[in-house]
mmCIF file of C-alpha atoms in Angstrom:
data_model
loop_
_atom_site.group_PDB
_atom_site.id
_atom_site.type_symbol
_atom_site.label_atom_id
_atom_site.label_comp_id
_atom_site.label_asym_id
_atom_site.label_seq_id
_atom_site.Cartn_x
_atom_site.Cartn_y
_atom_site.Cartn_z
ATOM 1 C CA MET Y 1 -0.039 0.044 -0.030
ATOM 2 C CA GLU Y 2 2.822 2.365 0.757
ATOM 3 C CA ALA Y 3 4.141 1.917 -2.748
ATOM 4 C CA ALA Y 4 0.884 2.910 -4.112
ATOM 5 C CA GLY Y 5 1.030 6.281 -2.094
ATOM 6 C CA VAL Y 6 -1.473 5.147 0.639
ATOM 7 C CA ALA Y 7 -0.658 7.273 3.790
ATOM 8 C CA GLY Y 8 -2.240 4.650 6.201
ATOM 9 C CA VAL Y 9 -4.685 1.746 6.767
ATOM 10 C CA HIS Y 10 -7.250 0.749 9.338
ATOM 11 C CA MET Y 11 -7.151 -2.972 10.292
ATOM 12 C CA GLU Y 12 -10.241 -4.550 11.960
ATOM 13 C CA ASP Y 13 -10.586 -7.203 14.664
ATOM 14 C CA GLN Y 14 -13.620 -8.771 12.938
ATOM 15 C CA VAL Y 15 -13.467 -12.125 11.198
ATOM 16 C CA VAL Y 16 -12.664 -11.940 7.420
ATOM 17 C CA ALA Y 17 -16.310 -12.334 6.423
ATOM 18 C CA LYS Y 18 -17.143 -9.031 8.232
ATOM 19 C CA ARG Y 19 -20.330 -7.281 8.854
ATOM 20 C CA CYS Y 20 -21.321 -3.595 9.200
ATOM 21 C CA GLY Y 21 -20.092 -2.458 12.645
ATOM 22 C CA HIS Y 22 -23.599 -1.142 13.437
ATOM 23 C CA ARG Y 23 -25.343 -4.433 12.747
ATOM 24 C CA PRO Y 24 -25.852 -7.542 15.070
ATOM 25 C CA ASN Y 25 -23.974 -10.791 15.036
ATOM 26 C CA LYS Y 26 -20.564 -9.427 14.473
ATOM 27 C CA GLN Y 27 -17.744 -11.884 15.089
ATOM 28 C CA ILE Y 28 -14.233 -10.805 16.254
ATOM 29 C CA VAL Y 29 -10.935 -12.576 16.181
ATOM 30 C CA SER Y 30 -8.943 -13.135 19.407
ATOM 31 C CA THR Y 31 -6.895 -10.301 20.714
ATOM 32 C CA GLU Y 32 -3.776 -12.532 19.805
ATOM 33 C CA GLU Y 33 -4.963 -12.719 16.115
ATOM 34 C CA MET Y 34 -5.458 -8.924 15.834
ATOM 35 C CA VAL Y 35 -2.104 -8.266 17.511
ATOM 36 C CA HIS Y 36 -0.583 -10.531 14.806
ATOM 37 C CA ARG Y 37 -2.244 -8.579 12.106
ATOM 38 C CA ILE Y 38 -0.920 -5.248 13.412
ATOM 39 C CA THR Y 39 2.584 -6.638 13.960
ATOM 40 C CA ALA Y 40 2.652 -7.826 10.473
ATOM 41 C CA ALA Y 41 1.558 -4.399 9.287
ATOM 42 C CA VAL Y 42 4.201 -2.665 11.556
ATOM 43 C CA ASP Y 43 6.960 -5.043 10.333
ATOM 44 C CA ALA Y 44 6.057 -4.486 6.701
ATOM 45 C CA ARG Y 45 6.076 -0.651 7.223
ATOM 46 C CA ARG Y 46 8.842 1.116 5.279
ATOM 47 C CA ASP Y 47 7.912 4.695 6.004
ATOM 48 C CA PRO Y 48 7.725 5.514 9.697
ATOM 49 C CA SER Y 49 4.908 8.061 8.971
ATOM 50 C CA PHE Y 50 2.705 5.288 7.528
ATOM 51 C CA PHE Y 51 -0.425 5.373 9.815
ATOM 52 C CA ILE Y 52 -1.829 2.137 11.206
ATOM 53 C CA MET Y 53 -5.207 2.453 12.889
ATOM 54 C CA ALA Y 54 -6.656 -0.418 14.699
ATOM 55 C CA ARG Y 55 -10.436 -0.855 14.614
ATOM 56 C CA THR Y 56 -12.213 -2.732 17.322
ATOM 57 C CA ASP Y 57 -15.844 -4.025 17.116
ATOM 58 C CA ALA Y 58 -15.379 -5.743 20.535
ATOM 59 C CA LEU Y 59 -17.366 -3.162 22.463
ATOM 60 C CA ALA Y 60 -20.762 -4.740 21.400
ATOM 61 C CA SER Y 61 -19.832 -8.214 22.297
ATOM 62 C CA GLU Y 62 -17.210 -8.081 25.033
ATOM 63 C CA GLY Y 63 -18.036 -4.802 26.774
ATOM 64 C CA LEU Y 64 -16.117 -1.662 27.701
ATOM 65 C CA GLU Y 65 -13.484 -3.160 29.987
ATOM 66 C CA ALA Y 66 -12.452 -6.005 27.688
ATOM 67 C CA SER Y 67 -12.412 -3.692 24.701
ATOM 68 C CA VAL Y 68 -10.150 -1.212 26.428
ATOM 69 C CA GLU Y 69 -7.831 -4.162 27.315
ATOM 70 C CA ARG Y 70 -7.819 -5.388 23.726
ATOM 71 C CA CYS Y 71 -6.902 -1.819 22.534
ATOM 72 C CA LYS Y 72 -3.905 -1.566 24.989
ATOM 73 C CA HIS Y 73 -2.501 -4.712 23.293
ATOM 74 C CA TYR Y 74 -3.251 -3.195 19.844
ATOM 75 C CA VAL Y 75 -1.276 0.022 20.762
ATOM 76 C CA ALA Y 76 1.557 -2.096 22.318
ATOM 77 C CA ALA Y 77 1.773 -3.931 19.003
ATOM 78 C CA GLY Y 78 2.219 -0.698 17.115
ATOM 79 C CA ALA Y 79 -1.135 0.759 16.213
ATOM 80 C CA ASP Y 80 -0.871 4.563 15.925
ATOM 81 C CA ALA Y 81 -4.609 5.131 16.581
ATOM 82 C CA LEU Y 82 -7.866 3.481 17.471
ATOM 83 C CA PHE Y 83 -11.232 3.330 15.746
ATOM 84 C CA VAL Y 84 -13.657 2.190 18.360
ATOM 85 C CA GLU Y 85 -16.839 1.129 16.527
ATOM 86 C CA ALA Y 86 -20.423 1.464 17.540
ATOM 87 C CA VAL Y 87 -19.973 3.482 20.678
ATOM 88 C CA THR Y 88 -23.288 4.468 22.343
ATOM 89 C CA ASP Y 89 -22.244 6.562 25.259
ATOM 90 C CA LEU Y 90 -19.669 9.462 25.322
ATOM 91 C CA GLN Y 91 -18.215 8.112 28.658
ATOM 92 C CA GLU Y 92 -17.043 5.046 26.639
ATOM 93 C CA TYR Y 93 -14.699 7.223 24.565
ATOM 94 C CA LYS Y 94 -13.618 8.938 27.785
ATOM 95 C CA ALA Y 95 -12.695 5.443 29.088
ATOM 96 C CA PHE Y 96 -10.488 4.731 26.113
ATOM 97 C CA SER Y 97 -8.809 8.021 26.065
ATOM 98 C CA GLU Y 98 -8.021 7.880 29.759
ATOM 99 C CA ALA Y 99 -6.763 4.336 29.590
ATOM 100 C CA LEU Y 100 -4.661 5.104 26.390
ATOM 101 C CA PRO Y 101 -3.556 8.677 26.839
ATOM 102 C CA GLY Y 102 -2.038 10.298 23.779
ATOM 103 C CA VAL Y 103 -3.504 7.680 21.470
ATOM 104 C CA PRO Y 104 -5.720 9.252 18.816
ATOM 105 C CA LEU Y 105 -9.277 8.064 18.773
ATOM 106 C CA LEU Y 106 -11.677 8.049 15.841
ATOM 107 C CA SER Y 107 -15.417 8.255 16.093
ATOM 108 C CA ASN Y 108 -17.467 6.842 13.138
ATOM 109 C CA LEU Y 109 -20.565 9.050 12.803
ATOM 110 C CA THR Y 110 -22.748 7.085 10.452
ATOM 111 C CA GLU Y 111 -26.248 8.312 10.397
ATOM 112 C CA PHE Y 112 -28.904 5.894 11.598
ATOM 113 C CA GLY Y 113 -26.332 3.689 13.293
ATOM 114 C CA LYS Y 114 -25.513 2.793 16.939
ATOM 115 C CA THR Y 115 -23.389 5.843 17.603
ATOM 116 C CA PRO Y 116 -25.402 9.000 18.329
ATOM 117 C CA LEU Y 117 -24.411 12.015 16.069
ATOM 118 C CA TRP Y 118 -22.423 13.835 18.685
ATOM 119 C CA SER Y 119 -20.848 17.234 17.760
ATOM 120 C CA LEU Y 120 -17.139 17.607 17.247
ATOM 121 C CA ASP Y 121 -16.977 19.633 20.359
ATOM 122 C CA GLU Y 122 -18.682 16.929 22.472
ATOM 123 C CA LEU Y 123 -16.265 14.322 21.049
ATOM 124 C CA SER Y 124 -13.238 16.481 21.634
ATOM 125 C CA LYS Y 125 -14.168 16.952 25.296
ATOM 126 C CA VAL Y 126 -13.892 13.080 25.847
ATOM 127 C CA GLY Y 127 -10.600 12.715 23.913
ATOM 128 C CA VAL Y 128 -11.808 11.874 20.314
ATOM 129 C CA SER Y 129 -9.492 13.562 17.812
ATOM 130 C CA MET Y 130 -10.990 12.332 14.562
ATOM 131 C CA ALA Y 131 -14.430 11.890 13.212
ATOM 132 C CA LEU Y 132 -15.476 9.956 10.222
ATOM 133 C CA TYR Y 133 -18.780 10.683 8.289
ATOM 134 C CA PRO Y 134 -18.601 7.766 5.975
ATOM 135 C CA LEU Y 135 -22.012 7.935 4.198
ATOM 136 C CA SER Y 136 -23.330 11.400 4.761
ATOM 137 C CA ALA Y 137 -22.709 12.691 1.234
ATOM 138 C CA PHE Y 138 -23.754 9.326 -0.252
ATOM 139 C CA ARG Y 139 -26.940 9.410 1.531
ATOM 140 C CA ALA Y 140 -27.687 13.055 0.423
ATOM 141 C CA MET Y 141 -26.844 12.088 -3.128
ATOM 142 C CA SER Y 142 -29.094 9.004 -2.995
ATOM 143 C CA LYS Y 143 -32.004 10.895 -1.586
ATOM 144 C CA ALA Y 144 -31.555 13.538 -4.331
ATOM 145 C CA ALA Y 145 -31.573 10.701 -6.789
ATOM 146 C CA ASP Y 146 -34.723 9.454 -5.528
ATOM 147 C CA VAL Y 147 -36.377 12.735 -5.973
ATOM 148 C CA VAL Y 148 -35.176 12.964 -9.526
ATOM 149 C CA PHE Y 149 -36.230 9.456 -10.471
ATOM 150 C CA GLU Y 150 -39.658 9.759 -8.726
ATOM 151 C CA THR Y 151 -40.215 13.035 -10.458
ATOM 152 C CA LEU Y 152 -39.274 11.440 -13.872
ATOM 153 C CA LYS Y 153 -41.577 8.504 -13.237
ATOM 154 C CA GLU Y 154 -44.603 10.536 -12.064
ATOM 155 C CA GLN Y 155 -44.134 13.538 -14.343
ATOM 156 C CA GLY Y 156 -42.289 12.422 -17.335
ATOM 157 C CA SER Y 157 -39.747 15.196 -16.928
ATOM 158 C CA CYS Y 158 -37.021 16.338 -14.456
ATOM 159 C CA VAL Y 159 -37.838 19.956 -15.035
ATOM 160 C CA PRO Y 160 -40.042 20.149 -11.904
ATOM 161 C CA CYS Y 161 -37.016 19.125 -9.719
ATOM 162 C CA MET Y 162 -34.260 21.172 -11.327
ATOM 163 C CA ASP Y 163 -33.634 23.031 -8.019
ATOM 164 C CA HIS Y 164 -32.235 19.632 -6.760
ATOM 165 C CA LEU Y 165 -29.638 19.483 -9.465
ATOM 166 C CA HIS Y 166 -26.301 21.262 -9.860
ATOM 167 C CA THR Y 167 -26.043 23.465 -12.957
ATOM 168 C CA ARG Y 168 -23.535 22.332 -15.607
ATOM 169 C CA GLU Y 169 -21.137 25.020 -14.395
ATOM 170 C CA GLN Y 170 -21.460 23.934 -10.711
ATOM 171 C CA THR Y 171 -20.794 20.277 -11.816
ATOM 172 C CA TYR Y 172 -17.708 21.435 -13.803
ATOM 173 C CA GLN Y 173 -16.493 23.322 -10.684
ATOM 174 C CA VAL Y 174 -16.925 20.222 -8.469
ATOM 175 C CA ILE Y 175 -14.933 17.932 -10.857
ATOM 176 C CA ASP Y 176 -12.483 20.677 -11.916
ATOM 177 C CA TYR Y 177 -13.466 20.134 -15.582
ATOM 178 C CA HIS Y 178 -11.975 23.246 -16.852
ATOM 179 C CA ALA Y 179 -8.493 22.339 -15.655
ATOM 180 C CA TRP Y 180 -8.981 19.049 -17.519
ATOM 181 C CA GLU Y 181 -10.117 20.812 -20.599
ATOM 182 C CA LYS Y 182 -6.938 23.073 -20.573
ATOM 183 C CA LYS Y 183 -4.790 19.939 -20.462
ATOM 184 C CA LEU Y 184 -6.627 18.504 -23.430
ATOM 185 C CA ASP Y 185 -6.212 21.773 -25.297
ATOM 186 C CA LYS Y 186 -2.500 21.711 -24.657
ATOM 187 C CA PHE Y 187 -2.285 18.053 -25.728
ATOM 188 C CA GLN Y 188 -4.325 18.540 -28.685
ATOM 189 C CA SER Y 189 -2.710 21.799 -29.920
ATOM 190 C CA SER Y 190 -0.915 21.689 -33.166
ATOM 191 C CA ASP Y 191 2.167 23.728 -31.918
#
């Protein structure tokens, strides 16, 4: 991954046939197996700035105390940060941050999941230094697509929902199309 320019990875303690961290029936590997996973990544790391984040799904099945103990082993094995999945109480983050001072913690704020949508300020106060919003934009785009397709289906045109669409110029700005076009012009010029 480093050779491909990746700056870091997160490694999970779920079994290989994993489930969404906010769903029931997750299965996790032993602490020893996860430590081996982390150790293998640490041993393979060539760039000391390559970031290794250990994710744990143990909170749901093993409880807070056992999860904290697992994470102590993950950090001792070389994990640079922790991603504690499906936290349901801010005090749980505080327990991790107090037990592992100085270790960055990530909160996964996926809407409609187990973890309440706490503010960044609330998270910071209990020691969380990173927040992940993995599906927020996708959910917004998906809902907008529903509006467009329903309008097309019911009215035979997308004109009634044009206010839900980017203009052509807004789309070009988002994808930086004009910069691409300048490269094409340069490449295609006869000079």
